[in-house]
XYZ file of C-alpha atoms in Angstrom:
399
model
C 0.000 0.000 0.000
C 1.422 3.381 -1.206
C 2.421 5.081 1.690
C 0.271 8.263 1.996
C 1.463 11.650 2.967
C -0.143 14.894 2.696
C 1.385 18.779 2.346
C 0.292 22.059 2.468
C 0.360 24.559 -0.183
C 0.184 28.170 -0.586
C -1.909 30.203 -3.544
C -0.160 33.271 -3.637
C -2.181 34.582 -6.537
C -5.438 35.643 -6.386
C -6.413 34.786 -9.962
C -5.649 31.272 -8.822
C -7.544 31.265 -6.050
C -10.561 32.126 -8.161
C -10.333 29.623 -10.201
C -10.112 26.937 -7.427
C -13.200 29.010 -5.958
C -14.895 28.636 -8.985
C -14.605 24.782 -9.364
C -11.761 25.112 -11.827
C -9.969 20.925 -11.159
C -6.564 21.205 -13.190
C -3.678 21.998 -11.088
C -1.520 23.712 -13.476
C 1.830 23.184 -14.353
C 2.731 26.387 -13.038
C 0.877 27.095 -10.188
C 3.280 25.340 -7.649
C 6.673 23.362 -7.111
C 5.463 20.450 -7.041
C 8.762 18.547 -8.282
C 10.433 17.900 -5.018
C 6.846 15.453 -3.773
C 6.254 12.357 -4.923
C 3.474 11.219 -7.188
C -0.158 10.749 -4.978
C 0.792 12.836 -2.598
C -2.335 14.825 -1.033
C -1.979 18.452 -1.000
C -4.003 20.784 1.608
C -4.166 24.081 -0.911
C -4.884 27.358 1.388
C -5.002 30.698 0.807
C -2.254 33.384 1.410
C -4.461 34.181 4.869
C -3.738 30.584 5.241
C -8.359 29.236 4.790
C -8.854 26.199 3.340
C -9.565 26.149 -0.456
C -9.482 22.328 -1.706
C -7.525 19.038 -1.471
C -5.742 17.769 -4.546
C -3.274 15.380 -5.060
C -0.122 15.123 -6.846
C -0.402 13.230 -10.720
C 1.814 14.710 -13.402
C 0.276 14.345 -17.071
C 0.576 16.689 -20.148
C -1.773 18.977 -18.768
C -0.808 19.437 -15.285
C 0.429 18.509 -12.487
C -2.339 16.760 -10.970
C -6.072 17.103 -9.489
C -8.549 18.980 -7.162
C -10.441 16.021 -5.348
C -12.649 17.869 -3.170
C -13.392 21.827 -1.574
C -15.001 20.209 1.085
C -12.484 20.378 4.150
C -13.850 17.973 6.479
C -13.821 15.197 3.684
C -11.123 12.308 3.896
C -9.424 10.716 0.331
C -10.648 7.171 1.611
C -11.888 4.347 0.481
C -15.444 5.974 0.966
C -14.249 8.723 -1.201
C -13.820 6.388 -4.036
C -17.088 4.268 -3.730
C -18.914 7.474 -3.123
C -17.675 8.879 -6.467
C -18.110 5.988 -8.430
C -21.460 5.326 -7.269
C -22.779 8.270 -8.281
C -21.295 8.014 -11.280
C -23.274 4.820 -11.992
C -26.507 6.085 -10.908
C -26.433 9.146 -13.546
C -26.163 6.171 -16.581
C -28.539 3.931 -14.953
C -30.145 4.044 -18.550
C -27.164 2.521 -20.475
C -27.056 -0.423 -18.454
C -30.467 -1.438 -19.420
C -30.038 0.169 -23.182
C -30.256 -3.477 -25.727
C -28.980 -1.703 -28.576
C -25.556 -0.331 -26.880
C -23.157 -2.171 -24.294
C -20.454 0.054 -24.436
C -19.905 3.544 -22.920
C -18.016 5.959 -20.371
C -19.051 5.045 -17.174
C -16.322 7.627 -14.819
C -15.137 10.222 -17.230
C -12.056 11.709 -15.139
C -12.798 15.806 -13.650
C -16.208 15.206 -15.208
C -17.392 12.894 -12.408
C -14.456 14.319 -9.532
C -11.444 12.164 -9.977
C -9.225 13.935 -12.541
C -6.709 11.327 -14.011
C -9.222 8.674 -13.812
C -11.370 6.619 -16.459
C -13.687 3.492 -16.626
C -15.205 2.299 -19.646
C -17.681 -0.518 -19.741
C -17.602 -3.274 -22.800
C -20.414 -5.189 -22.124
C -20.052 -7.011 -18.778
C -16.152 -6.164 -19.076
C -14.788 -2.778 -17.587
C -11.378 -1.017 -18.573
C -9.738 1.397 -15.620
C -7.468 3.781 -17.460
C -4.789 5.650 -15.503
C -3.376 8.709 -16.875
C -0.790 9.443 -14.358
C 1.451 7.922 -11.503
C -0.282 10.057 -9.242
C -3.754 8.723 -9.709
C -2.157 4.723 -9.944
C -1.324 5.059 -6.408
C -4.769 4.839 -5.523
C -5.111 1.889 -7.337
C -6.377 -0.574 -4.561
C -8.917 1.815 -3.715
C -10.260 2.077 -7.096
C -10.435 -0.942 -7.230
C -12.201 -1.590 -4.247
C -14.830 0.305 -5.137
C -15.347 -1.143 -7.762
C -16.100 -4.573 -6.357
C -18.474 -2.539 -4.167
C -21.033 -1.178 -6.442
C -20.889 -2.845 -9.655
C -20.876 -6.822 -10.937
C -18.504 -7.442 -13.882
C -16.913 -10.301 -15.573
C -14.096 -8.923 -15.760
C -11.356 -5.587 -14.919
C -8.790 -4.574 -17.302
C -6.762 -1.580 -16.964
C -4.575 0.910 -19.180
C -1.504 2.731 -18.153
C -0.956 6.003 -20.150
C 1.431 7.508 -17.797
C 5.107 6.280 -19.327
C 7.018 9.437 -19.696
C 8.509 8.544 -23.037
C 4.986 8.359 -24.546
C 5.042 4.215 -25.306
C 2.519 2.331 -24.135
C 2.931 0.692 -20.813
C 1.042 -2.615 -19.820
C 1.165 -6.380 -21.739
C -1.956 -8.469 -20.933
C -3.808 -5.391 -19.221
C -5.724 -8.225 -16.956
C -6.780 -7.528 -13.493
C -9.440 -9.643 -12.207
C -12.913 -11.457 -12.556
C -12.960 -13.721 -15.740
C -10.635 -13.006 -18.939
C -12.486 -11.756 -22.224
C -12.832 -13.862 -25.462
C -11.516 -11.805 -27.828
C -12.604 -10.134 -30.390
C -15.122 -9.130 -27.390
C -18.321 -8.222 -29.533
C -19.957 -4.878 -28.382
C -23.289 -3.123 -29.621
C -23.900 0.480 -30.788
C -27.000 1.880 -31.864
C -27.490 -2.061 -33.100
C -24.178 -2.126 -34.721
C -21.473 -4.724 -33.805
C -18.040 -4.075 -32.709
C -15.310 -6.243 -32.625
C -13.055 -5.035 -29.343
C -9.793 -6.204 -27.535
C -9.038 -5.233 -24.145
C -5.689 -6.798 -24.167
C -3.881 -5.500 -26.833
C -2.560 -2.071 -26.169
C -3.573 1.184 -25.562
C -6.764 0.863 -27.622
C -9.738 -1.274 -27.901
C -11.003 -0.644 -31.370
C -13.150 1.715 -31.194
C -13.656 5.166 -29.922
C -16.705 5.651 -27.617
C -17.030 9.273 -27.666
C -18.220 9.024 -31.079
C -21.184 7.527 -30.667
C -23.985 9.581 -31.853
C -21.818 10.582 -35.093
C -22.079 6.948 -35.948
C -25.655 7.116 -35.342
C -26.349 10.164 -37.404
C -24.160 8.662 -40.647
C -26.272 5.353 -40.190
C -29.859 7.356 -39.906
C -29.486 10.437 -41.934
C -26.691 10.794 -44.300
C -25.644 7.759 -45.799
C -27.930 5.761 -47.771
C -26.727 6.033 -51.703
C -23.876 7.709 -50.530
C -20.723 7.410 -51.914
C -18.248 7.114 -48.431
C -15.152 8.110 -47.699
C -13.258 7.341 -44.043
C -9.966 9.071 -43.806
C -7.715 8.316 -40.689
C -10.162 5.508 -40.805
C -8.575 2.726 -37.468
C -10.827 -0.337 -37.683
C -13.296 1.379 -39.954
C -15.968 2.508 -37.500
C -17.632 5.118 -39.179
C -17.016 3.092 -42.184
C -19.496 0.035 -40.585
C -21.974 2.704 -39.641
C -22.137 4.526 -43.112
C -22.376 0.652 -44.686
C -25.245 -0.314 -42.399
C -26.910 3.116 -42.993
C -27.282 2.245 -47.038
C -24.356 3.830 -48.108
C -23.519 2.842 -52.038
C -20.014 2.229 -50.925
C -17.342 3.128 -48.827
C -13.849 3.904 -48.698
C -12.102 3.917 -45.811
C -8.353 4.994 -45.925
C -5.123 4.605 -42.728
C -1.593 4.496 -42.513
C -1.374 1.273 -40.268
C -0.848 -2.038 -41.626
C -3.123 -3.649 -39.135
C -5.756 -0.959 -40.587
C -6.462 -3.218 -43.193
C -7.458 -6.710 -41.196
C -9.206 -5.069 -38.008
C -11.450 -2.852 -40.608
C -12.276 -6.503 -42.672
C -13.225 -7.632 -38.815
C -15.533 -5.146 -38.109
C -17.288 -5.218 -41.433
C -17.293 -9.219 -40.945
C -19.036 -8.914 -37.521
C -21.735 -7.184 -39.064
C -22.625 -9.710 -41.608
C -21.063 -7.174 -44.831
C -18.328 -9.028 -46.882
C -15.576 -6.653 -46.512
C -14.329 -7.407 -50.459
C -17.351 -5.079 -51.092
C -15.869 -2.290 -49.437
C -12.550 -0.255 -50.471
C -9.808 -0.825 -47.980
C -6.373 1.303 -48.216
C -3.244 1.200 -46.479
C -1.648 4.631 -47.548
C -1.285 7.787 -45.964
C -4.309 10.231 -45.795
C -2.363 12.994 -47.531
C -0.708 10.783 -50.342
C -4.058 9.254 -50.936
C -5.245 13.192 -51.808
C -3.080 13.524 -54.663
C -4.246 9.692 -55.543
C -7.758 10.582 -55.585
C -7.361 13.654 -57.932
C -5.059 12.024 -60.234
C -8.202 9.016 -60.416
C -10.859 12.122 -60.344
C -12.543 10.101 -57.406
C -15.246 12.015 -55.451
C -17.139 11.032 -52.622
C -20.565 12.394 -51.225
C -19.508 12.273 -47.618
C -16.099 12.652 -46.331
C -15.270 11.628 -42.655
C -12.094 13.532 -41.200
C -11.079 12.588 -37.962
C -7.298 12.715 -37.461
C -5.644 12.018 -33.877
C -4.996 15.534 -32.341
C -1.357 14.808 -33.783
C 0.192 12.119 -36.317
C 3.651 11.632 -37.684
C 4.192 9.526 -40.792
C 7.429 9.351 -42.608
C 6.870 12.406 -44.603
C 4.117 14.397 -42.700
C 3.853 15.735 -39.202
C 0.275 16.637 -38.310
C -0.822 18.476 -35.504
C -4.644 19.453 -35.397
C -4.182 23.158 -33.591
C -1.833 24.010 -36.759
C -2.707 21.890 -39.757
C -6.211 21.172 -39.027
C -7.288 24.150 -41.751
C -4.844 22.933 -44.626
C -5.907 19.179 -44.226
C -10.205 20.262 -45.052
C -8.348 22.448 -47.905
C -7.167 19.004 -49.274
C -10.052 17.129 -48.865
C -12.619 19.624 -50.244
C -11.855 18.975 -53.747
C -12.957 15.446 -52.866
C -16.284 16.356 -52.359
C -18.912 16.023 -54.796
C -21.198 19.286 -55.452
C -23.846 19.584 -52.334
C -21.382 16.946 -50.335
C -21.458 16.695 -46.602
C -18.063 16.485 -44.584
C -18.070 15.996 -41.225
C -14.973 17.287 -39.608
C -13.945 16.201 -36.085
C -11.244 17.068 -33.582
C -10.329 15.555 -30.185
C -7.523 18.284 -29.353
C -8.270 19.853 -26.400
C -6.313 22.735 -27.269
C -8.453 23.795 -30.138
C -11.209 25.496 -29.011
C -15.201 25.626 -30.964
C -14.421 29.139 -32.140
C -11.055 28.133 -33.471
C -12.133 25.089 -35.412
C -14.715 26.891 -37.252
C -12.345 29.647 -38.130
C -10.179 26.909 -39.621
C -13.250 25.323 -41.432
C -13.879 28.692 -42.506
C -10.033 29.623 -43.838
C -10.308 25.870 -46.157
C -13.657 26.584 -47.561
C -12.539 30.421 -48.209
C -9.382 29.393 -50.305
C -11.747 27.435 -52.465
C -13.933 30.438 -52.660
C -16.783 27.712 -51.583
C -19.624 28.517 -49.872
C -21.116 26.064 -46.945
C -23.491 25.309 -44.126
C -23.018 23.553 -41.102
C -25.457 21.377 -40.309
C -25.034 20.154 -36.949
C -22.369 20.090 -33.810
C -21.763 17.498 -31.766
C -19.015 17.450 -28.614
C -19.413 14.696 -26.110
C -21.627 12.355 -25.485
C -23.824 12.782 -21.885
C -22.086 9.580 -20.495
C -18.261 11.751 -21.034
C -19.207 13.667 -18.342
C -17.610 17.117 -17.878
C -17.600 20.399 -15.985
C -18.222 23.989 -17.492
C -15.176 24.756 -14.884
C -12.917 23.220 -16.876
C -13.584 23.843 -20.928
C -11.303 21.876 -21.884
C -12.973 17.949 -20.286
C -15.539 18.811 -23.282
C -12.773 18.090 -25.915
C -14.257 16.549 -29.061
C -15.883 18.883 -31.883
C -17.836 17.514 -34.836
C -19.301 19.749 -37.233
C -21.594 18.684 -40.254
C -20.564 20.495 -43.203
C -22.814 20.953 -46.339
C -20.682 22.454 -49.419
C -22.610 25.050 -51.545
C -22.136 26.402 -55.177
């Protein structure tokens, strides 16, 4: 058992203090020394007139250096703590556990539901703890504790996302209870996905994008010609398929693209030899597709917030503008793209400006026809801007 100890800590700055005040969870990189404690440690964060303002502890990650827990002075960072917070994180998605059509969603979404750091995901019957610093894994047995206490599951399998070199850290990623078959088969607005657990950082499909699959199936893709760029297993590809589309496209850099996007199709009763599959990188297959004149009536662009491929660094807060400036010529007359983000950096307002610099070299005119961020179960506080990370716009070119 990591051996507890708890400091006390100074805001010298009033803006600061207002923040905490507010509800504001991040404890920024520069807000305090923090280098000298060790990760987990509990900090007792006062004012300059020395009155209580919160308790945080110690967890270095890219965006700070670790986590308001509480502003309430007389509460302890127990095991109570724990199984009080994930309790009531349960109780506010009572629905999706008795929801046929989708086993698989965010069921403790870090700051959102007051344990910065922290995530659980659920995979029907199957639940994946995700640590995001070495701060927040020295709580471990008391996550895990209260887990056992307020929720059956087959099994627990956790990721690690706290190696300071960036590389993945974990092998089997078992814990407890019963280990998965895999591919584990999830559902999603009735569609299948295949899903591993145990095989890096990633399962195979991204949760947070859950009602943009459901809006390609039901509105925008029957007789639609479909292309998926930074495609993964082909996700949005499988939606767009069991939505009508006429066919679909769906385009990544990794070699193991190719197989897990086949799987996924397979799942779902579609023979994936009647969908385009390509291994290539997304900005080498935009000079393909013009040389072939290939145009699509719906273009999917969801890039990782940053990408390097042998040619091409990519990083969404920079390049985000220039890579819709590709793909518009892609689009057929009246075509809908629908542009996503997950960079936390980039804010609404600065994502449409970029949408709006692409569409403005073209000298296009468009329309945006919806905006999605997360989904209710990624829960998140208006304190903190930033837990609300994805944007998805529906974009309708004119003239």
């Amino acid at each position: 058992m990591h051996k507890r100890t708890t400091i006390d800590q100074t805001v010298v700055n009033e803006k600061i203090e207002k923040q905490i005040k507010q509800g504001y969870p991040l404890l920024e990189k520069d807000w305090f020394q923090l280098d000298q404690h060790e990760e987990g440690t509990l900090i007792n964060i006062n004012t300059k007139n020395n009155r209580f303002l919160a308790k945080a502890y110690i967890g270095k990650q890219n965006v700070g250096s670790g986590w308001v827990l509480t502003r309430d002075q007389t509460e302890q960072i127990n095991q109570s703590f724990f199984t009080r917070k994930l309790k009531e994180a349960i109780e506010k998605r009572s629905s999706f556990f008795q929801a046929k059509e989708t086993t698989a969603f965010r069921l403790f979404n870090s700051e959102g539901d007051g344990i910065g750091g922290l995530q659980l995901d659920y995979y029907a019957g199957y639940l994946v703890v995700t640590w995001y610093s070495q701060g927040i894994y020295t709580f471990r047995n008391l996550v895990l504790q209260a887990i056992r206490d307020t929720i059956s599951f087959e099994g627990v399998y956790e990721k690690k996302r706290f190696a300071e070199d960036g590389s993945y850290t974990g092998e089997d990623d078992f814990v407890e209870g019963t280990r998965g078959e895999f591919p584990l088969l999830v559902k999603e607005n009735g569609i299948t996905y295949a899903t591993y657990l145990n095989d890096g950082p990633m399962t195979g499909i991204f949760l947070d994008q859950r009602l943009v699959r459901k809006q390609i199936m039901d509105k925008y893709a029957v007789g639609k010609r479909v292309l998926n760029l930074f495609s993964y297993t082909g996700a949005f590809s499988v939606a767009a398929a069991m939505g009508g589309a006429s066919e679909t496209t769906s385009v990544d850099l990794a070699n193991r693209s190719r197989e897990k996007t086949e799987e996924q199709f397979s799942v779902n009763g579609i023979d994936p030899e009647s969908q385009r599959i390509v291994v290539m990188d997304a900005f080498r297959y935009f000079q393909y597709a013009k040389k072939k004149e290939l145009v699509y009536d719906l273009v999917v662009l969801d890039p990782p917030s940053f990408a390097r491929s042998k040619k091409t660094t990519f990083r969404a807060a920079k390049d985000y503008s220039k890579l819709v400036e590709e793909t518009i010529p892609l689009l057929s007359r009246g075509g809908v793209l629908v542009a996503s983000t997950n960079a936390a950096n980039v804010t609404s307002k600065q994502f449409k400006r970029m949408i709006h610099d692409a569409f403005q070299a073209h000298n296009l005119s468009y329309g945006i026809l919806e905006e999605h961020r997360v989904p209710v179960d990624f829960a998140s506080t208006s304190a903190y801007p930033k837990g609300s990370y994805l944007k998805v716009l529906f974009i309708k070119t004119k003239g």
